[in-house]
C-alpha atoms as an extended CHARMM CRD file, in Angstrom:
* protein
*
       277  EXT
         1         1  MET       CA            -47.6900000000      -25.0940000000       45.0310000000  PROA      1               0.0000000000
         2         2  THR       CA            -51.0270000000      -24.5250000000       43.4270000000  PROA      2               0.0000000000
         3         3  GLN       CA            -53.3520000000      -21.6300000000       44.0060000000  PROA      3               0.0000000000
         4         4  ARG       CA            -55.3490000000      -23.8400000000       46.4020000000  PROA      4               0.0000000000
         5         5  THR       CA            -52.3010000000      -24.3240000000       48.6350000000  PROA      5               0.0000000000
         6         6  VAL       CA            -51.7240000000      -20.6180000000       49.2960000000  PROA      6               0.0000000000
         7         7  ALA       CA            -53.9560000000      -19.0620000000       51.9110000000  PROA      7               0.0000000000
         8         8  GLY       CA            -56.5550000000      -16.7700000000       50.3780000000  PROA      8               0.0000000000
         9         9  PHE       CA            -55.6050000000      -13.8320000000       52.6000000000  PROA      9               0.0000000000
        10        10  LEU       CA            -52.2100000000      -13.6590000000       50.8500000000  PROA      10              0.0000000000
        11        11  THR       CA            -53.9340000000      -12.5160000000       47.6560000000  PROA      11              0.0000000000
        12        12  PRO       CA            -56.4930000000       -9.8780000000       48.7000000000  PROA      12              0.0000000000
        13        13  GLU       CA            -59.1650000000       -8.6980000000       46.3210000000  PROA      13              0.0000000000
        14        14  GLY       CA            -57.8090000000       -6.3760000000       43.6450000000  PROA      14              0.0000000000
        15        15  PHE       CA            -54.5480000000       -8.2390000000       43.1350000000  PROA      15              0.0000000000
        16        16  SER       CA            -53.7340000000      -11.1920000000       40.8910000000  PROA      16              0.0000000000
        17        17  GLN       CA            -50.9170000000      -13.4560000000       39.7680000000  PROA      17              0.0000000000
        18        18  PRO       CA            -48.9940000000      -12.2490000000       36.6940000000  PROA      18              0.0000000000
        19        19  SER       CA            -49.9990000000      -14.1200000000       33.5480000000  PROA      19              0.0000000000
        20        20  VAL       CA            -48.0370000000      -17.1580000000       32.3960000000  PROA      20              0.0000000000
        21        21  ALA       CA            -46.5810000000      -15.0890000000       29.5570000000  PROA      21              0.0000000000
        22        22  ALA       CA            -45.5010000000      -12.3310000000       31.9490000000  PROA      22              0.0000000000
        23        23  VAL       CA            -42.3680000000      -14.2320000000       32.8940000000  PROA      23              0.0000000000
        24        24  LEU       CA            -41.0470000000      -13.5570000000       29.3860000000  PROA      24              0.0000000000
        25        25  ARG       CA            -40.4770000000       -9.9790000000       30.4880000000  PROA      25              0.0000000000
        26        26  GLU       CA            -37.8560000000      -11.3060000000       32.8760000000  PROA      26              0.0000000000
        27        27  GLY       CA            -35.6570000000      -11.9320000000       29.8520000000  PROA      27              0.0000000000
        28        28  SER       CA            -34.6400000000       -8.2800000000       30.0300000000  PROA      28              0.0000000000
        29        29  ALA       CA            -32.5400000000       -9.2090000000       33.0730000000  PROA      29              0.0000000000
        30        30  PHE       CA            -29.7800000000      -10.2410000000       30.6660000000  PROA      30              0.0000000000
        31        31  SER       CA            -29.6160000000       -6.7980000000       29.0960000000  PROA      31              0.0000000000
        32        32  GLU       CA            -29.8280000000       -5.2060000000       32.5480000000  PROA      32              0.0000000000
        33        33  ALA       CA            -26.8670000000       -7.3170000000       33.6330000000  PROA      33              0.0000000000
        34        34  GLY       CA            -25.0050000000       -6.1610000000       30.5490000000  PROA      34              0.0000000000
        35        35  ARG       CA            -25.7370000000       -2.5410000000       31.3850000000  PROA      35              0.0000000000
        36        36  TYR       CA            -24.4290000000       -3.1110000000       34.8860000000  PROA      36              0.0000000000
        37        37  ALA       CA            -21.1910000000       -4.5710000000       33.4960000000  PROA      37              0.0000000000
        38        38  VAL       CA            -20.7060000000       -1.6020000000       31.1650000000  PROA      38              0.0000000000
        39        39  HSD       CA            -21.5160000000        0.8620000000       33.9320000000  PROA      39              0.0000000000
        40        40  ALA       CA            -19.1360000000       -0.8860000000       36.3490000000  PROA      40              0.0000000000
        41        41  LEU       CA            -16.2640000000       -0.6770000000       33.8420000000  PROA      41              0.0000000000
        42        42  SER       CA            -17.0320000000        2.9640000000       33.1450000000  PROA      42              0.0000000000
        43        43  THR       CA            -17.1650000000        3.7720000000       36.8520000000  PROA      43              0.0000000000
        44        44  ARG       CA            -13.8940000000        1.9640000000       37.4770000000  PROA      44              0.0000000000
        45        45  GLY       CA            -12.1770000000        4.0380000000       34.8270000000  PROA      45              0.0000000000
        46        46  ALA       CA            -13.6600000000        7.2410000000       36.1970000000  PROA      46              0.0000000000
        47        47  ARG       CA            -12.4060000000        6.4220000000       39.7010000000  PROA      47              0.0000000000
        48        48  ARG       CA             -8.8870000000        5.9420000000       38.3980000000  PROA      48              0.0000000000
        49        49  ARG       CA             -8.9990000000        9.3940000000       36.8310000000  PROA      49              0.0000000000
        50        50  THR       CA            -10.4840000000       11.0110000000       39.9410000000  PROA      50              0.0000000000
        51        51  PRO       CA             -8.0050000000       13.0560000000       41.9970000000  PROA      51              0.0000000000
        52        52  TYR       CA             -7.2990000000       11.6780000000       45.4670000000  PROA      52              0.0000000000
        53        53  GLY       CA             -9.5960000000       13.1610000000       48.0940000000  PROA      53              0.0000000000
        54        54  SER       CA            -12.4670000000       13.9710000000       45.7540000000  PROA      54              0.0000000000
        55        55  HSD       CA            -14.3650000000       10.7100000000       46.1660000000  PROA      55              0.0000000000
        56        56  PRO       CA            -17.9880000000       10.7850000000       47.4210000000  PROA      56              0.0000000000
        57        57  ALA       CA            -18.3310000000       11.5670000000       51.1190000000  PROA      57              0.0000000000
        58        58  ARG       CA            -19.0570000000        8.5300000000       53.2410000000  PROA      58              0.0000000000
        59        59  VAL       CA            -22.6600000000        8.2370000000       54.3950000000  PROA      59              0.0000000000
        60        60  SER       CA            -22.7240000000        7.7730000000       58.1540000000  PROA      60              0.0000000000
        61        61  GLU       CA            -25.5790000000        5.2760000000       58.5120000000  PROA      61              0.0000000000
        62        62  PRO       CA            -24.7660000000        1.6650000000       57.6070000000  PROA      62              0.0000000000
        63        63  VAL       CA            -26.8300000000       -0.1180000000       54.9410000000  PROA      63              0.0000000000
        64        64  LEU       CA            -27.9580000000       -3.7440000000       55.2480000000  PROA      64              0.0000000000
        65        65  LEU       CA            -28.8380000000       -5.5950000000       52.0290000000  PROA      65              0.0000000000
        66        66  VAL       CA            -31.4290000000       -8.4020000000       52.2320000000  PROA      66              0.0000000000
        67        67  PRO       CA            -31.8540000000      -10.8320000000       49.3000000000  PROA      67              0.0000000000
        68        68  GLY       CA            -35.1180000000      -12.0840000000       47.8670000000  PROA      68              0.0000000000
        69        69  PHE       CA            -36.7570000000      -15.5030000000       47.8070000000  PROA      69              0.0000000000
        70        70  LEU       CA            -34.4570000000      -18.3430000000       46.6740000000  PROA      70              0.0000000000
        71        71  ALA       CA            -31.5170000000      -15.9080000000       46.5920000000  PROA      71              0.0000000000
        72        72  GLY       CA            -28.5650000000      -15.3060000000       48.8870000000  PROA      72              0.0000000000
        73        73  ASP       CA            -26.3070000000      -12.4060000000       49.8030000000  PROA      73              0.0000000000
        74        74  SER       CA            -24.3060000000      -12.8130000000       46.5930000000  PROA      74              0.0000000000
        75        75  SER       CA            -27.3380000000      -11.8140000000       44.5090000000  PROA      75              0.0000000000
        76        76  LEU       CA            -26.9730000000       -8.2590000000       45.8390000000  PROA      76              0.0000000000
        77        77  GLY       CA            -23.1930000000       -8.2290000000       45.4540000000  PROA      77              0.0000000000
        78        78  PRO       CA            -23.2540000000       -5.9040000000       42.4200000000  PROA      78              0.0000000000
        79        79  MET       CA            -25.5040000000       -3.4460000000       44.2370000000  PROA      79              0.0000000000
        80        80  SER       CA            -23.3160000000       -3.6050000000       47.3270000000  PROA      80              0.0000000000
        81        81  ARG       CA            -20.1820000000       -2.7710000000       45.3150000000  PROA      81              0.0000000000
        82        82  SER       CA            -21.9090000000        0.1110000000       43.5470000000  PROA      82              0.0000000000
        83        83  LEU       CA            -23.2310000000        1.5810000000       46.7980000000  PROA      83              0.0000000000
        84        84  ARG       CA            -19.8120000000        1.3090000000       48.4190000000  PROA      84              0.0000000000
        85        85  HSD       CA            -18.2990000000        3.2570000000       45.5360000000  PROA      85              0.0000000000
        86        86  LEU       CA            -20.9420000000        5.9230000000       46.1770000000  PROA      86              0.0000000000
        87        87  GLY       CA            -19.9050000000        6.2960000000       49.8000000000  PROA      87              0.0000000000
        88        88  PHE       CA            -22.2260000000        3.8710000000       51.5730000000  PROA      88              0.0000000000
        89        89  ARG       CA            -21.0530000000        1.3150000000       54.1130000000  PROA      89              0.0000000000
        90        90  THR       CA            -22.8930000000       -1.8910000000       53.2160000000  PROA      90              0.0000000000
        91        91  TYR       CA            -23.4050000000       -5.1340000000       55.1330000000  PROA      91              0.0000000000
        92        92  ARG       CA            -24.6500000000       -8.5830000000       54.2280000000  PROA      92              0.0000000000
        93        93  ALA       CA            -27.6700000000      -10.1660000000       55.8790000000  PROA      93              0.0000000000
        94        94  ASP       CA            -25.7800000000      -13.4740000000       56.2860000000  PROA      94              0.0000000000
        95        95  ILE       CA            -28.4050000000      -15.3160000000       54.2430000000  PROA      95              0.0000000000
        96        96  ARG       CA            -27.0420000000      -18.0730000000       52.0120000000  PROA      96              0.0000000000
        97        97  ALA       CA            -30.4430000000      -18.8690000000       50.5150000000  PROA      97              0.0000000000
        98        98  ASN       CA            -33.7370000000      -17.2340000000       51.4640000000  PROA      98              0.0000000000
        99        99  VAL       CA            -35.7860000000      -20.4340000000       51.4600000000  PROA      99              0.0000000000
       100       100  GLY       CA            -36.7610000000      -20.9800000000       55.0810000000  PROA      100             0.0000000000
       101       101  CYS       CA            -39.4880000000      -19.9190000000       57.4640000000  PROA      101             0.0000000000
       102       102  THR       CA            -40.1510000000      -16.1920000000       57.1130000000  PROA      102             0.0000000000
       103       103  LEU       CA            -40.5810000000      -15.7030000000       60.8540000000  PROA      103             0.0000000000
       104       104  ALA       CA            -37.2300000000      -17.3580000000       61.4900000000  PROA      104             0.0000000000
       105       105  ALA       CA            -35.6500000000      -15.2100000000       58.7690000000  PROA      105             0.0000000000
       106       106  ALA       CA            -37.0940000000      -12.0770000000       60.3890000000  PROA      106             0.0000000000
       107       107  ALA       CA            -35.6430000000      -13.0830000000       63.7660000000  PROA      107             0.0000000000
       108       108  GLN       CA            -32.2440000000      -13.6850000000       62.1610000000  PROA      108             0.0000000000
       109       109  LEU       CA            -32.4500000000      -10.3020000000       60.4420000000  PROA      109             0.0000000000
       110       110  GLU       CA            -33.2300000000       -8.6180000000       63.7620000000  PROA      110             0.0000000000
       111       111  GLU       CA            -30.1670000000      -10.2020000000       65.3560000000  PROA      111             0.0000000000
       112       112  ARG       CA            -28.0200000000       -9.0340000000       62.4630000000  PROA      112             0.0000000000
       113       113  LEU       CA            -29.3470000000       -5.4900000000       62.8910000000  PROA      113             0.0000000000
       114       114  GLU       CA            -28.5210000000       -5.5400000000       66.5950000000  PROA      114             0.0000000000
       115       115  GLU       CA            -24.9930000000       -6.6270000000       65.7530000000  PROA      115             0.0000000000
       116       116  ILE       CA            -24.4680000000       -3.8530000000       63.1850000000  PROA      116             0.0000000000
       117       117  THR       CA            -26.0510000000       -1.2140000000       65.4100000000  PROA      117             0.0000000000
       118       118  GLN       CA            -23.7340000000       -2.0810000000       68.2880000000  PROA      118             0.0000000000
       119       119  ARG       CA            -20.7140000000       -2.0840000000       65.9960000000  PROA      119             0.0000000000
       120       120  ARG       CA            -21.4600000000        1.2000000000       64.2110000000  PROA      120             0.0000000000
       121       121  GLY       CA            -23.2600000000        3.0220000000       67.0170000000  PROA      121             0.0000000000
       122       122  SER       CA            -26.1620000000        4.1040000000       64.8120000000  PROA      122             0.0000000000
       123       123  ARG       CA            -29.4160000000        2.8830000000       63.3530000000  PROA      123             0.0000000000
       124       124  VAL       CA            -29.3480000000        1.0070000000       60.0520000000  PROA      124             0.0000000000
       125       125  ARG       CA            -30.9920000000        1.5170000000       56.6780000000  PROA      125             0.0000000000
       126       126  ILE       CA            -32.2240000000       -1.6670000000       55.0030000000  PROA      126             0.0000000000
       127       127  VAL       CA            -32.4620000000       -2.3890000000       51.2830000000  PROA      127             0.0000000000
       128       128  GLY       CA            -34.5580000000       -5.4780000000       50.5780000000  PROA      128             0.0000000000
       129       129  HSD       CA            -35.2540000000       -7.2190000000       47.2870000000  PROA      129             0.0000000000
       130       130  SER       CA            -38.6460000000       -8.9210000000       46.8910000000  PROA      130             0.0000000000
       131       131  LEU       CA            -39.1820000000      -11.1140000000       49.9990000000  PROA      131             0.0000000000
       132       132  GLY       CA            -36.1990000000       -9.3730000000       51.5660000000  PROA      132             0.0000000000
       133       133  GLY       CA            -38.1100000000       -6.0950000000       51.4500000000  PROA      133             0.0000000000
       134       134  MET       CA            -41.1090000000       -7.6380000000       53.1460000000  PROA      134             0.0000000000
       135       135  LEU       CA            -38.8820000000       -8.9390000000       55.9390000000  PROA      135             0.0000000000
       136       136  ALA       CA            -37.2710000000       -5.5150000000       56.2360000000  PROA      136             0.0000000000
       137       137  ARG       CA            -40.6110000000       -3.7600000000       56.6060000000  PROA      137             0.0000000000
       138       138  GLY       CA            -41.7520000000       -6.1050000000       59.3590000000  PROA      138             0.0000000000
       139       139  VAL       CA            -38.5360000000       -5.7570000000       61.3650000000  PROA      139             0.0000000000
       140       140  ALA       CA            -38.5100000000       -1.9670000000       60.9060000000  PROA      140             0.0000000000
       141       141  ALA       CA            -42.0250000000       -1.7140000000       62.3320000000  PROA      141             0.0000000000
       142       142  ARG       CA            -41.1140000000       -3.9180000000       65.2900000000  PROA      142             0.0000000000
       143       143  ARG       CA            -37.6520000000       -2.4680000000       66.0050000000  PROA      143             0.0000000000
       144       144  PRO       CA            -37.5080000000        1.1890000000       64.9130000000  PROA      144             0.0000000000
       145       145  ASP       CA            -34.7210000000        1.6230000000       67.4470000000  PROA      145             0.0000000000
       146       146  LEU       CA            -32.5450000000       -0.3770000000       65.0470000000  PROA      146             0.0000000000
       147       147  VAL       CA            -33.8500000000        0.8640000000       61.6840000000  PROA      147             0.0000000000
       148       148  SER       CA            -33.8780000000        4.4390000000       60.3760000000  PROA      148             0.0000000000
       149       149  GLY       CA            -35.2330000000        3.6290000000       56.9380000000  PROA      149             0.0000000000
       150       150  ILE       CA            -36.0520000000        0.9170000000       54.4170000000  PROA      150             0.0000000000
       151       151  VAL       CA            -35.9530000000        0.6570000000       50.6320000000  PROA      151             0.0000000000
       152       152  THR       CA            -37.9250000000       -2.1950000000       49.0750000000  PROA      152             0.0000000000
       153       153  MET       CA            -37.4960000000       -3.4310000000       45.5010000000  PROA      153             0.0000000000
       154       154  GLY       CA            -40.3250000000       -5.4120000000       43.9270000000  PROA      154             0.0000000000
       155       155  SER       CA            -41.6710000000       -6.4310000000       47.3440000000  PROA      155             0.0000000000
       156       156  PRO       CA            -45.3840000000       -7.4280000000       47.1300000000  PROA      156             0.0000000000
       157       157  MET       CA            -46.2280000000       -6.4830000000       50.7070000000  PROA      157             0.0000000000
       158       158  LEU       CA            -49.8960000000       -5.8910000000       49.9670000000  PROA      158             0.0000000000
       159       159  ALA       CA            -50.3980000000       -9.3040000000       48.3330000000  PROA      159             0.0000000000
       160       160  PRO       CA            -47.5730000000      -11.8430000000       48.8330000000  PROA      160             0.0000000000
       161       161  GLY       CA            -49.6060000000      -14.5050000000       47.0250000000  PROA      161             0.0000000000
       162       162  ALA       CA            -49.8530000000      -12.4350000000       43.8250000000  PROA      162             0.0000000000
       163       163  HSD       CA            -46.8240000000      -14.0510000000       42.2320000000  PROA      163             0.0000000000
       164       164  HSD       CA            -46.1420000000      -15.9550000000       39.0280000000  PROA      164             0.0000000000
       165       165  VAL       CA            -46.9880000000      -19.6550000000       38.8840000000  PROA      165             0.0000000000
       166       166  SER       CA            -43.2930000000      -20.5120000000       38.3690000000  PROA      166             0.0000000000
       167       167  LEU       CA            -42.5100000000      -19.0170000000       41.7680000000  PROA      167             0.0000000000
       168       168  ALA       CA            -45.4830000000      -20.8170000000       43.2870000000  PROA      168             0.0000000000
       169       169  ARG       CA            -44.0750000000      -24.1290000000       42.0620000000  PROA      169             0.0000000000
       170       170  SER       CA            -40.7440000000      -23.3630000000       43.6920000000  PROA      170             0.0000000000
       171       171  VAL       CA            -42.4740000000      -22.7650000000       47.0170000000  PROA      171             0.0000000000
       172       172  ASP       CA            -44.4260000000      -25.9860000000       46.6020000000  PROA      172             0.0000000000
       173       173  LEU       CA            -41.1670000000      -27.8800000000       46.0440000000  PROA      173             0.0000000000
       174       174  LEU       CA            -39.7090000000      -26.4720000000       49.2600000000  PROA      174             0.0000000000
       175       175  VAL       CA            -42.8030000000      -27.5300000000       51.2050000000  PROA      175             0.0000000000
       176       176  ARG       CA            -42.5990000000      -31.0450000000       49.7430000000  PROA      176             0.0000000000
       177       177  LEU       CA            -38.8950000000      -31.3360000000       50.5640000000  PROA      177             0.0000000000
       178       178  ASN       CA            -39.6290000000      -30.2530000000       54.1230000000  PROA      178             0.0000000000
       179       179  ARG       CA            -42.2700000000      -32.9510000000       54.4140000000  PROA      179             0.0000000000
       180       180  ALA       CA            -39.6970000000      -35.4450000000       53.1330000000  PROA      180             0.0000000000
       181       181  GLY       CA            -37.4070000000      -34.5940000000       56.0370000000  PROA      181             0.0000000000
       182       182  LEU       CA            -35.2150000000      -31.7150000000       54.8330000000  PROA      182             0.0000000000
       183       183  ARG       CA            -35.2200000000      -29.0580000000       57.5330000000  PROA      183             0.0000000000
       184       184  ASN       CA            -34.8130000000      -25.2770000000       57.4810000000  PROA      184             0.0000000000
       185       185  LEU       CA            -37.1170000000      -25.0030000000       54.4890000000  PROA      185             0.0000000000
       186       186  MET       CA            -40.5430000000      -23.4140000000       54.1720000000  PROA      186             0.0000000000
       187       187  THR       CA            -43.3330000000      -25.4850000000       55.6410000000  PROA      187             0.0000000000
       188       188  GLU       CA            -47.0180000000      -25.5830000000       54.7910000000  PROA      188             0.0000000000
       189       189  ASP       CA            -47.6510000000      -23.3450000000       57.7900000000  PROA      189             0.0000000000
       190       190  CYS       CA            -45.4230000000      -20.7050000000       56.1530000000  PROA      190             0.0000000000
       191       191  VAL       CA            -47.7430000000      -20.4130000000       53.1520000000  PROA      191             0.0000000000
       192       192  ALA       CA            -51.1720000000      -21.2640000000       54.5260000000  PROA      192             0.0000000000
       193       193  GLY       CA            -51.1570000000      -21.2770000000       58.3190000000  PROA      193             0.0000000000
       194       194  HSD       CA            -50.4260000000      -19.1720000000       61.3740000000  PROA      194             0.0000000000
       195       195  CYS       CA            -46.8620000000      -18.4660000000       60.2640000000  PROA      195             0.0000000000
       196       196  ALA       CA            -48.1220000000      -17.0690000000       56.9420000000  PROA      196             0.0000000000
       197       197  GLN       CA            -50.7070000000      -14.8970000000       58.6850000000  PROA      197             0.0000000000
       198       198  GLU       CA            -48.2110000000      -13.5140000000       61.1990000000  PROA      198             0.0000000000
       199       199  SER       CA            -45.6410000000      -12.7810000000       58.4880000000  PROA      199             0.0000000000
       200       200  PHE       CA            -48.2980000000      -11.0190000000       56.4170000000  PROA      200             0.0000000000
       201       201  ASP       CA            -49.3910000000       -8.9460000000       59.4050000000  PROA      201             0.0000000000
       202       202  GLN       CA            -45.8000000000       -7.9680000000       60.1810000000  PROA      202             0.0000000000
       203       203  ALA       CA            -45.2600000000       -6.7820000000       56.6030000000  PROA      203             0.0000000000
       204       204  ARG       CA            -48.2440000000       -4.4300000000       56.9690000000  PROA      204             0.0000000000
       205       205  ALA       CA            -47.6060000000       -3.2080000000       60.5220000000  PROA      205             0.0000000000
       206       206  VAL       CA            -47.5910000000        0.5130000000       61.2740000000  PROA      206             0.0000000000
       207       207  LEU       CA            -44.2450000000        2.1940000000       60.6960000000  PROA      207             0.0000000000
       208       208  PRO       CA            -43.1060000000        4.9880000000       63.0270000000  PROA      208             0.0000000000
       209       209  ALA       CA            -42.9570000000        8.4130000000       61.3960000000  PROA      209             0.0000000000
       210       210  ASP       CA            -39.1750000000        8.6200000000       61.7520000000  PROA      210             0.0000000000
       211       211  VAL       CA            -38.5620000000        5.4760000000       59.6810000000  PROA      211             0.0000000000
       212       212  ALA       CA            -38.1230000000        6.4850000000       56.0350000000  PROA      212             0.0000000000
       213       213  PHE       CA            -39.7700000000        4.1570000000       53.5110000000  PROA      213             0.0000000000
       214       214  THR       CA            -39.2210000000        4.0240000000       49.7470000000  PROA      214             0.0000000000
       215       215  ALA       CA            -40.9440000000        1.3640000000       47.6440000000  PROA      215             0.0000000000
       216       216  ILE       CA            -39.3790000000        0.7330000000       44.2300000000  PROA      216             0.0000000000
       217       217  TYR       CA            -41.5700000000       -1.0680000000       41.7000000000  PROA      217             0.0000000000
       218       218  SER       CA            -41.7350000000       -1.8170000000       37.9800000000  PROA      218             0.0000000000
       219       219  ARG       CA            -44.7010000000       -2.3130000000       35.7050000000  PROA      219             0.0000000000
       220       220  ARG       CA            -42.4490000000       -4.6800000000       33.7500000000  PROA      220             0.0000000000
       221       221  ASP       CA            -42.2260000000       -7.0140000000       36.7440000000  PROA      221             0.0000000000
       222       222  GLY       CA            -42.9750000000      -10.5070000000       35.4680000000  PROA      222             0.0000000000
       223       223  ILE       CA            -42.8630000000      -12.2610000000       38.8480000000  PROA      223             0.0000000000
       224       224  VAL       CA            -45.1790000000      -10.3180000000       41.1590000000  PROA      224             0.0000000000
       225       225  ASP       CA            -48.1560000000       -8.0080000000       40.7310000000  PROA      225             0.0000000000
       226       226  TRP       CA            -46.4370000000       -4.5960000000       40.6710000000  PROA      226             0.0000000000
       227       227  ARG       CA            -49.4840000000       -2.9840000000       42.2860000000  PROA      227             0.0000000000
       228       228  ALA       CA            -48.8370000000       -5.0410000000       45.4240000000  PROA      228             0.0000000000
       229       229  CYS       CA            -45.4110000000       -3.3910000000       45.7670000000  PROA      229             0.0000000000
       230       230  ILE       CA            -46.7770000000        0.1290000000       46.3110000000  PROA      230             0.0000000000
       231       231  ASP       CA            -47.3650000000        0.5150000000       50.0220000000  PROA      231             0.0000000000
       232       232  PRO       CA            -49.6530000000        3.5110000000       50.6430000000  PROA      232             0.0000000000
       233       233  VAL       CA            -47.3390000000        4.8870000000       53.3400000000  PROA      233             0.0000000000
       234       234  ALA       CA            -44.1980000000        4.6550000000       51.2000000000  PROA      234             0.0000000000
       235       235  THR       CA            -42.5600000000        7.0220000000       48.7520000000  PROA      235             0.0000000000
       236       236  ALA       CA            -43.2240000000        5.2200000000       45.4580000000  PROA      236             0.0000000000
       237       237  VAL       CA            -40.4450000000        5.1260000000       42.8590000000  PROA      237             0.0000000000
       238       238  GLU       CA            -41.1070000000        3.5660000000       39.4710000000  PROA      238             0.0000000000
       239       239  VAL       CA            -38.3060000000        2.0440000000       37.4020000000  PROA      239             0.0000000000
       240       240  ARG       CA            -38.1940000000        0.1060000000       34.1340000000  PROA      240             0.0000000000
       241       241  SER       CA            -36.7050000000       -3.2040000000       35.1520000000  PROA      241             0.0000000000
       242       242  SER       CA            -37.4430000000       -6.8890000000       35.4060000000  PROA      242             0.0000000000
       243       243  HSD       CA            -38.0540000000       -8.3430000000       38.8520000000  PROA      243             0.0000000000
       244       244  VAL       CA            -34.7500000000      -10.2420000000       38.8980000000  PROA      244             0.0000000000
       245       245  GLY       CA            -32.8960000000       -7.3270000000       37.3290000000  PROA      245             0.0000000000
       246       246  MET       CA            -33.7210000000       -5.0060000000       40.2180000000  PROA      246             0.0000000000
       247       247  ALA       CA            -30.7890000000       -6.5490000000       42.0630000000  PROA      247             0.0000000000
       248       248  PHE       CA            -28.2500000000       -5.1240000000       39.6000000000  PROA      248             0.0000000000
       249       249  ASP       CA            -29.9050000000       -2.7550000000       37.1160000000  PROA      249             0.0000000000
       250       250  PRO       CA            -27.9120000000        0.5300000000       37.2030000000  PROA      250             0.0000000000
       251       251  ALA       CA            -31.1510000000        2.5450000000       37.0970000000  PROA      251             0.0000000000
       252       252  VAL       CA            -32.4610000000        0.7500000000       40.1760000000  PROA      252             0.0000000000
       253       253  ILE       CA            -29.1460000000        1.2150000000       41.9670000000  PROA      253             0.0000000000
       254       254  ALA       CA            -29.4280000000        4.9490000000       41.2180000000  PROA      254             0.0000000000
       255       255  ALA       CA            -32.9400000000        4.9640000000       42.6910000000  PROA      255             0.0000000000
       256       256  VAL       CA            -31.7510000000        3.1010000000       45.7870000000  PROA      256             0.0000000000
       257       257  SER       CA            -28.8460000000        5.5000000000       46.2500000000  PROA      257             0.0000000000
       258       258  ALA       CA            -31.1860000000        8.4880000000       45.9810000000  PROA      258             0.0000000000
       259       259  ALA       CA            -33.5280000000        6.9630000000       48.5460000000  PROA      259             0.0000000000
       260       260  LEU       CA            -30.6840000000        6.3430000000       50.9780000000  PROA      260             0.0000000000
       261       261  ARG       CA            -29.4340000000        9.9110000000       50.8190000000  PROA      261             0.0000000000
       262       262  PRO       CA            -30.7100000000       12.3900000000       53.4250000000  PROA      262             0.0000000000
       263       263  ALA       CA            -32.8020000000       14.2340000000       50.8170000000  PROA      263             0.0000000000
       264       264  ALA       CA            -35.8810000000       12.1140000000       50.0530000000  PROA      264             0.0000000000
       265       265  PRO       CA            -36.9940000000       11.6790000000       46.4000000000  PROA      265             0.0000000000
       266       266  PRO       CA            -40.3440000000       13.0360000000       45.1600000000  PROA      266             0.0000000000
       267       267  SER       CA            -43.5130000000       11.0730000000       45.9560000000  PROA      267             0.0000000000
       268       268  VAL       CA            -43.5410000000        9.4210000000       42.5270000000  PROA      268             0.0000000000
       269       269  VAL       CA            -40.4320000000        9.3210000000       40.4060000000  PROA      269             0.0000000000
       270       270  GLU       CA            -39.5710000000        7.3950000000       37.2690000000  PROA      270             0.0000000000
       271       271  VAL       CA            -35.8790000000        6.6830000000       36.9790000000  PROA      271             0.0000000000
       272       272  ASP       CA            -34.8400000000        6.2240000000       33.3820000000  PROA      272             0.0000000000
       273       273  ARG       CA            -31.7660000000        4.2500000000       32.3050000000  PROA      273             0.0000000000
       274       274  GLY       CA            -30.7150000000        7.2440000000       30.2960000000  PROA      274             0.0000000000
       275       275  GLU       CA            -29.7070000000        8.9140000000       33.5450000000  PROA      275             0.0000000000
       276       276  ILE       CA            -26.9400000000        6.3510000000       33.9360000000  PROA      276             0.0000000000
       277       277  ALA       CA            -23.9040000000        6.9020000000       31.7620000000  PROA      277             0.0000000000
């Protein structure tokens, strides 16, 4: 997909695509994955030494994890395991690959929320990575009876079109494959037509006051314009992480955990990796 293919309203004035060289910053995802592995081993050892009955108290509200564009539930597996060890009850979004129509994905997400709400008897908190966060925000605005709070990670809600050219090419490939006859993939309408406009509007809809909203972003993001991830109505939390690494970076997981706890974090917080043993 070229810049001409994406509707202009998806990249409002003041936002821009990351430079071609910006994607090099995504190389830090390998070190972030390594830190997660070290932290996971350390945590496992600590749990074994922890006396029975002294584990973290279980958080009552369930947590639904929504993957980003091109990713599936497994991409948030490390975060899910970490949150479970911290006392959260996590659920998958049942998304194998987030590559289809965004409106259809939002409808599927809403159905999943209804299912979890009926099962647990309470509203749900959603953690969404990139596109997953944008879907979460739209559903939360439409169905606050199902959602008590959302945490977005690198989600460019203010300018979905402000993404790296490599991502744009991936979207273009999906559109071409759809034209060739492969179904359940993004169509041209999803990036430049009514579907795109409606999805964009949903991601900016008014949130009820009782729906908590934390937007995690990183200036090191090499995939999307980090400025587009800071919704003016959200509690902004800055981390040092690549875009891809937000799914498993221990520092980001710590920020997500803090946002999901009853006590809200400060309006602007920088979570440093040094806080994670």
